[in-house]
Short mmCIF file of C-alpha atoms and ligand atoms in Angstrom, two decimals:
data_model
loop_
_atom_site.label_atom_id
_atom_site.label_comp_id
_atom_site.label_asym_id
_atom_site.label_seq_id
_atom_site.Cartn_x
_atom_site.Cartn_y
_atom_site.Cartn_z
CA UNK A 1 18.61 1.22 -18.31
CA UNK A 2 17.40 -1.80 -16.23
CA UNK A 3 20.42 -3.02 -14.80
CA UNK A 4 20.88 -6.43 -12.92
CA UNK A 5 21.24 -6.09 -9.76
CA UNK A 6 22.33 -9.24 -6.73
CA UNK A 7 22.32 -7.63 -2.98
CA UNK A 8 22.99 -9.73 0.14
CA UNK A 9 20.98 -8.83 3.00
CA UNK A 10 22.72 -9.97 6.19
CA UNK A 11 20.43 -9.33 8.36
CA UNK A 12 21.43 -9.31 12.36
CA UNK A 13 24.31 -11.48 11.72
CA UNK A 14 27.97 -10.81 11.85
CA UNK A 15 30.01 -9.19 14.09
CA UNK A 16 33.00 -7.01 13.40
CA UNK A 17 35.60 -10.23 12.89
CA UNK A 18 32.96 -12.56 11.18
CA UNK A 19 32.16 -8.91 8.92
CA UNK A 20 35.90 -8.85 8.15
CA UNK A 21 36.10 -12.53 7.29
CA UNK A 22 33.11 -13.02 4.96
CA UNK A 23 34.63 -9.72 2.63
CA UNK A 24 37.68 -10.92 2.56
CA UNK A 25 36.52 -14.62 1.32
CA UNK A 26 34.06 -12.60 -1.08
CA UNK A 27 37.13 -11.13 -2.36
CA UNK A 28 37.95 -14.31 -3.00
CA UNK A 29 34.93 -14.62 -5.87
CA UNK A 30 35.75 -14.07 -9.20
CA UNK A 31 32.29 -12.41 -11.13
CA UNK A 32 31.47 -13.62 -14.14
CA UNK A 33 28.24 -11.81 -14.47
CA UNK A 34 27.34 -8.68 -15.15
CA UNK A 35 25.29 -8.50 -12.02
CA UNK A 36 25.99 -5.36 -9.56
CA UNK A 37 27.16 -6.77 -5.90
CA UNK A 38 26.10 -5.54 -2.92
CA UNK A 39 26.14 -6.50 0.40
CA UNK A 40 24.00 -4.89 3.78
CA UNK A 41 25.74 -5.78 6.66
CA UNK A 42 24.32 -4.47 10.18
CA UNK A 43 24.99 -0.50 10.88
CA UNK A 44 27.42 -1.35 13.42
CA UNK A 45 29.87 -2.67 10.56
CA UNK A 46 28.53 -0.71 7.63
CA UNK A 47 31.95 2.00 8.01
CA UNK A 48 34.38 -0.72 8.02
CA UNK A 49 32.69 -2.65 5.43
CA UNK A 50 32.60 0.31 3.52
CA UNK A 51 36.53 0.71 3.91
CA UNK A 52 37.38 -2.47 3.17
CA UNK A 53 35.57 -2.23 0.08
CA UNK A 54 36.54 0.81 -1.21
CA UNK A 55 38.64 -1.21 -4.43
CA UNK A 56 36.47 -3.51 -5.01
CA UNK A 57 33.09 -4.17 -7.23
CA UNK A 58 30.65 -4.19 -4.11
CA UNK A 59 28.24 -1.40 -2.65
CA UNK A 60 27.82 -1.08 0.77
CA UNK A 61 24.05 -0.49 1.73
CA UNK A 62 22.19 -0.26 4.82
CA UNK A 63 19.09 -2.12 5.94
CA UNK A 64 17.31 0.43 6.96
CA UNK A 65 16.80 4.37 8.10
CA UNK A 66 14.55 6.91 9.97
CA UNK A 67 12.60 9.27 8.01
CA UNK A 68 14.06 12.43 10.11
CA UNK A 69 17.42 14.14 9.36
CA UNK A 70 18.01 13.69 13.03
CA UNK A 71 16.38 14.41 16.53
CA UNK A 72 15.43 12.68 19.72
CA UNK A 73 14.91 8.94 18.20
CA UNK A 74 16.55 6.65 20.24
CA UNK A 75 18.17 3.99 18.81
CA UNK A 76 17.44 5.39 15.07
CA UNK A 77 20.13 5.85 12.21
CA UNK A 78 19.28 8.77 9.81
CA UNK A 79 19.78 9.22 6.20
CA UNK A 80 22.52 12.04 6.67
CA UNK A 81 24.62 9.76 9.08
CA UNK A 82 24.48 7.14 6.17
CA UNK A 83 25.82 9.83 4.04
CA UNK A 84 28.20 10.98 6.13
CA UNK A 85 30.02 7.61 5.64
CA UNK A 86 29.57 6.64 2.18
CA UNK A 87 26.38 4.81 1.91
CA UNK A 88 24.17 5.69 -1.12
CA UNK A 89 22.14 2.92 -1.24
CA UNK A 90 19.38 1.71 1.79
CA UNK A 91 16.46 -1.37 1.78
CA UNK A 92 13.57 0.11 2.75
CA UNK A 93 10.39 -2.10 4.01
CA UNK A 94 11.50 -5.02 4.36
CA UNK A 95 8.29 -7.70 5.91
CA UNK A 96 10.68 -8.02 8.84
CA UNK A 97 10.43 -4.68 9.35
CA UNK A 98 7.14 -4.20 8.37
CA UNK A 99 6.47 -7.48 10.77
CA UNK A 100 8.25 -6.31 13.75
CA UNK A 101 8.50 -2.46 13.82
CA UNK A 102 5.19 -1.58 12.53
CA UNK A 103 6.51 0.39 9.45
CA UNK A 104 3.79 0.84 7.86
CA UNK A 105 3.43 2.05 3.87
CA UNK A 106 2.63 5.62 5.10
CA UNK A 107 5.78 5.73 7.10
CA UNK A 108 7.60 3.97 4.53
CA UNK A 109 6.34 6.81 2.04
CA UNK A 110 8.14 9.61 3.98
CA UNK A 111 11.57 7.14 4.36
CA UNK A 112 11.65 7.04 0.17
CA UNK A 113 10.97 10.77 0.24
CA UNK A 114 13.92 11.40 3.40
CA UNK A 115 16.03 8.92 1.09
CA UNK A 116 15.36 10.36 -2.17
CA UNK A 117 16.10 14.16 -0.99
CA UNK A 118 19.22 12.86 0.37
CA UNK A 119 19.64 11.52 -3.20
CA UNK A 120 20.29 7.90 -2.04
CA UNK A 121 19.19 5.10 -3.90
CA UNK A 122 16.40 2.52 -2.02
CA UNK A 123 15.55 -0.58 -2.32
CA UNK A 124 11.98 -0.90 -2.01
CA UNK A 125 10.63 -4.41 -0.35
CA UNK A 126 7.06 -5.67 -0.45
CA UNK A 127 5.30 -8.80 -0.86
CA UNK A 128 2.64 -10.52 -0.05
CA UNK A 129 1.88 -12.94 2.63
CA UNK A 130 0.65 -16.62 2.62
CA UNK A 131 -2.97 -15.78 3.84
CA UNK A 132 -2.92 -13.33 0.85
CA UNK A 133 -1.46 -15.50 -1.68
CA UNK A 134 -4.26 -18.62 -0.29
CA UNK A 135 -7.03 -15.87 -0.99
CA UNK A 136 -5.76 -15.21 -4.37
CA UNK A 137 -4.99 -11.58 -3.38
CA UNK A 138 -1.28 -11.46 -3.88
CA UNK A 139 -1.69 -8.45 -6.47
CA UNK A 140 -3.90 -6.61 -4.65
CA UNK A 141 -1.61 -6.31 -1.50
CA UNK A 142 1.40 -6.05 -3.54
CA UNK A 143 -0.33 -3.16 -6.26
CA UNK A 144 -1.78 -1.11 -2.54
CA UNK A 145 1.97 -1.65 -0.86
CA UNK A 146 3.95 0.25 -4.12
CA UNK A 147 0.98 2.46 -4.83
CA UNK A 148 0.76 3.48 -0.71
CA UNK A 149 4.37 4.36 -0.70
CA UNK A 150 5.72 5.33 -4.37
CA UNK A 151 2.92 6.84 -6.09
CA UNK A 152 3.17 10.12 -5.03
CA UNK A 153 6.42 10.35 -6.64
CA UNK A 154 7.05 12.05 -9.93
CA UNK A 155 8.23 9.60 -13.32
CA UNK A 156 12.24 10.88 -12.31
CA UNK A 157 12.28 9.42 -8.93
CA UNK A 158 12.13 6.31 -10.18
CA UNK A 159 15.71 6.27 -11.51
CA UNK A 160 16.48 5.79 -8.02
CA UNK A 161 14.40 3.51 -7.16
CA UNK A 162 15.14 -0.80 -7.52
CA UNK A 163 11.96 -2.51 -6.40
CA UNK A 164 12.37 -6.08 -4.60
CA UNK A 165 9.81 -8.39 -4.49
CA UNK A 166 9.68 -10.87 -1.90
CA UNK A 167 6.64 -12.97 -0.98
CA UNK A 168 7.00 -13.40 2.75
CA UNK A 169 6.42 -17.12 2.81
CA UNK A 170 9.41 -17.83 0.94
CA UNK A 171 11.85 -15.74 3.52
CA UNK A 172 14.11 -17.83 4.84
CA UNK A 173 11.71 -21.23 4.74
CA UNK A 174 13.22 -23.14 2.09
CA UNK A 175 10.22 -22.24 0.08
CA UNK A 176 10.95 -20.50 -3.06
CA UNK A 177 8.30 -18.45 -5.04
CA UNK A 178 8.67 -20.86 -8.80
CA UNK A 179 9.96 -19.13 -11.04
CA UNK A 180 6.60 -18.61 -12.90
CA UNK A 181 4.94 -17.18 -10.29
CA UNK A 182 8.07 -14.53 -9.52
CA UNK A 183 8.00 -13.97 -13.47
CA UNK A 184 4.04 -13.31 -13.42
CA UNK A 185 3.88 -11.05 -9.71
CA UNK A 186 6.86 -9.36 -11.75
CA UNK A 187 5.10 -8.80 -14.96
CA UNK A 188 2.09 -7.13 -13.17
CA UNK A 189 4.62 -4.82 -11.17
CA UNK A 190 5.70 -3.54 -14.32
CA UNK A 191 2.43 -3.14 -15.59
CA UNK A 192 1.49 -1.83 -12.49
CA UNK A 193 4.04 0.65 -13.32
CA UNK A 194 3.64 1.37 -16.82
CA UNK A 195 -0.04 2.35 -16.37
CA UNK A 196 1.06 5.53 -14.16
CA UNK A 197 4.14 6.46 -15.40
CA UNK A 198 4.35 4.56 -19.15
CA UNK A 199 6.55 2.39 -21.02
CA UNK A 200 9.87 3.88 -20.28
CA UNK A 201 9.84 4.22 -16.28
CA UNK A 202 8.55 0.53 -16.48
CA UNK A 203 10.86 -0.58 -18.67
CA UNK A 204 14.05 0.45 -16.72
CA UNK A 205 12.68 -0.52 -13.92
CA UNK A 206 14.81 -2.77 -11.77
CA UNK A 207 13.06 -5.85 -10.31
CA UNK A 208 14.46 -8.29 -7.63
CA UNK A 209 13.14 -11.26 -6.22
CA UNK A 210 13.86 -12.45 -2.96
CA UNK A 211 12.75 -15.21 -0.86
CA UNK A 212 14.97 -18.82 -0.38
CA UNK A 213 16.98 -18.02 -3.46
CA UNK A 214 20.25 -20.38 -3.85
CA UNK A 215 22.61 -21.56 -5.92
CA UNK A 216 20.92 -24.25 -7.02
CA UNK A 217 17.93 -22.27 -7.60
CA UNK A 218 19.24 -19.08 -9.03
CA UNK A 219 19.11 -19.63 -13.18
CA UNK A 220 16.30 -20.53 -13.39
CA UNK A 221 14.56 -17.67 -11.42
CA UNK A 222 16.93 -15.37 -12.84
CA UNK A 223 16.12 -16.85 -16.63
CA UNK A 224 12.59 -15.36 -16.37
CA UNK A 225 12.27 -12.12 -18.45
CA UNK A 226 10.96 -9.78 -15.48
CA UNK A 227 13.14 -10.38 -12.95
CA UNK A 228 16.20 -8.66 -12.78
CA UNK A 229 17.99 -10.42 -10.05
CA UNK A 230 18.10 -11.14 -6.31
CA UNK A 231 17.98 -9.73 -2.59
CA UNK A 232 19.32 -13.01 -1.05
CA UNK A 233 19.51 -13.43 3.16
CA UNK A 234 20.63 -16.55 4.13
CA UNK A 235 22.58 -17.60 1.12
CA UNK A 236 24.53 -14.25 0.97
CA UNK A 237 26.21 -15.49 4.50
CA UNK A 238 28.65 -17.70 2.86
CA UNK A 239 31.09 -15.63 -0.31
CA UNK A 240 30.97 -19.22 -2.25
CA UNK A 241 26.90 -19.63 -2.49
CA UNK A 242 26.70 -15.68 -2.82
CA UNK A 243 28.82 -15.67 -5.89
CA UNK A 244 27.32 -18.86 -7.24
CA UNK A 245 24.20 -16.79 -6.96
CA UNK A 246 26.01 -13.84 -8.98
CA UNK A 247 27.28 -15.74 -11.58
CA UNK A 248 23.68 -17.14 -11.93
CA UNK A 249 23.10 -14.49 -14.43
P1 13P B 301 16.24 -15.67 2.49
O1 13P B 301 17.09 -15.66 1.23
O2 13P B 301 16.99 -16.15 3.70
O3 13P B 301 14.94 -16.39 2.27
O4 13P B 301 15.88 -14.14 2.82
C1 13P B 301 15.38 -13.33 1.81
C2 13P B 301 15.32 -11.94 2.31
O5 13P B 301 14.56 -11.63 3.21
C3 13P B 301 16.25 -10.97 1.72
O6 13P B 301 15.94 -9.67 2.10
#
């Protein structure tokens, strides 16, 4: 069943106290919506976040993962360590990450298999950027990014899988995809879909947008028929704009 779905992606922001404060004013929120919450704070605070949460309607995911179980990767956080305290849920390819760290949708492809054999759910990112979009070959990129790293997965997969779609000239600019052109990129994901894997996969397919989404924003992008909810960064820093977000739905 296609559920809606509004994560906050903190990014590299918050330490341990400013971690503490932010759930404890999101606590605050009353939902109105029947949106699932969750919230990625940076690994070093994903345990306690994860405590503090424990009674409450919020998942704690992580931003990210290695591939490997474990092994000589400096620096790297693997699936099983997520695991180990509570985390079920991880973003996977985000454009910063694709920018920065070179993933790539090969490498990508083996992080949703690691994640998926772990039985973890991902959140897939991919989008287009503005070179692609000024050539008219937003589609193209998007269709090669989910085909690159998803298709090789059987119909079932899928049920773990929530796709997130964010065009990376509306992260954290001020620019926000309109709402038609999230509901059209969306419609051709799920057609994109529904030609390899048919009507129902499609169907219950999750579908974020991300990319400058606000409170004052949020309706009417959430109104359009495809799209399913949000993966919001900078807006998800403060409990009152998050849950305005929420509610949107
Ligand atoms: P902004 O909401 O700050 O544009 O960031 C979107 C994003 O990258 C979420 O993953």
């Amino acid at each position: 069943m296609r559920k809606h779905i509004v994560a906050g992606n903190w990014k590299m922001n918050n330490g341990l106290i400013q971690t503490e404060t932010l759930i404890s004013d999101l606590k605050q929120q009353v939902k109105t919506s029947d949106a699932e919450v969750m919230i990625a704070p940076a690994f070093t605070n994903l345990w306690h976040a994860f405590q503090s949460t424990r009674q409450d309607d919020i998942e704690v995911v992580a931003q990210n993962m290695h591939f490997a179980e474990n092994g000589a990767y400096t620096g790297e956080v693997s699936p099983g360590m997520l695991k180990s305290i509570g985390v079920k849920t991880v973003i996977l390819g985000h454009s910063e990450r694709r920018a920065y760290y070179n993933e790539t949708d090969e490498s990508l492809a083996k992080k949703v298999d690691t994640a998926l054999e772990h039985n973890m759910r991902i959140i897939f990112c991919f989008g287009e950027e503005l070179a692609d979009r000024k050539a008219g070959n937003e589609e193209a990129v998007v269709e090669r990014q989910i085909k690159n790293a998803l298709f090789h997965l059987g119909a079932d997969a899928f049920k773990n899988i929530v796709l997130a779609y964010e065009p990376v000239w509306a992260i954290g600019t001020g620019e926000t995809a309109s709402p038609e052109q999230a509901q059209d990129m969306h419609a051709f994901i799920r057609k994109t879909l529904e030609s390899t894997y048919g009507h129902t996969v499609a169907d219950d397919m999750t579908i974020l947008y991300g990319g400058s989404v606000k409170p004052g924003n949020a309706k009417e992008i959430f109104g359009k028929p495809d799209v399913d909810g949000g993966l919001i960064g900078g807006a998800s820093l403060n409990a009152e704009d998050f849950y305005a977000i929420v509610n949107a739905f």
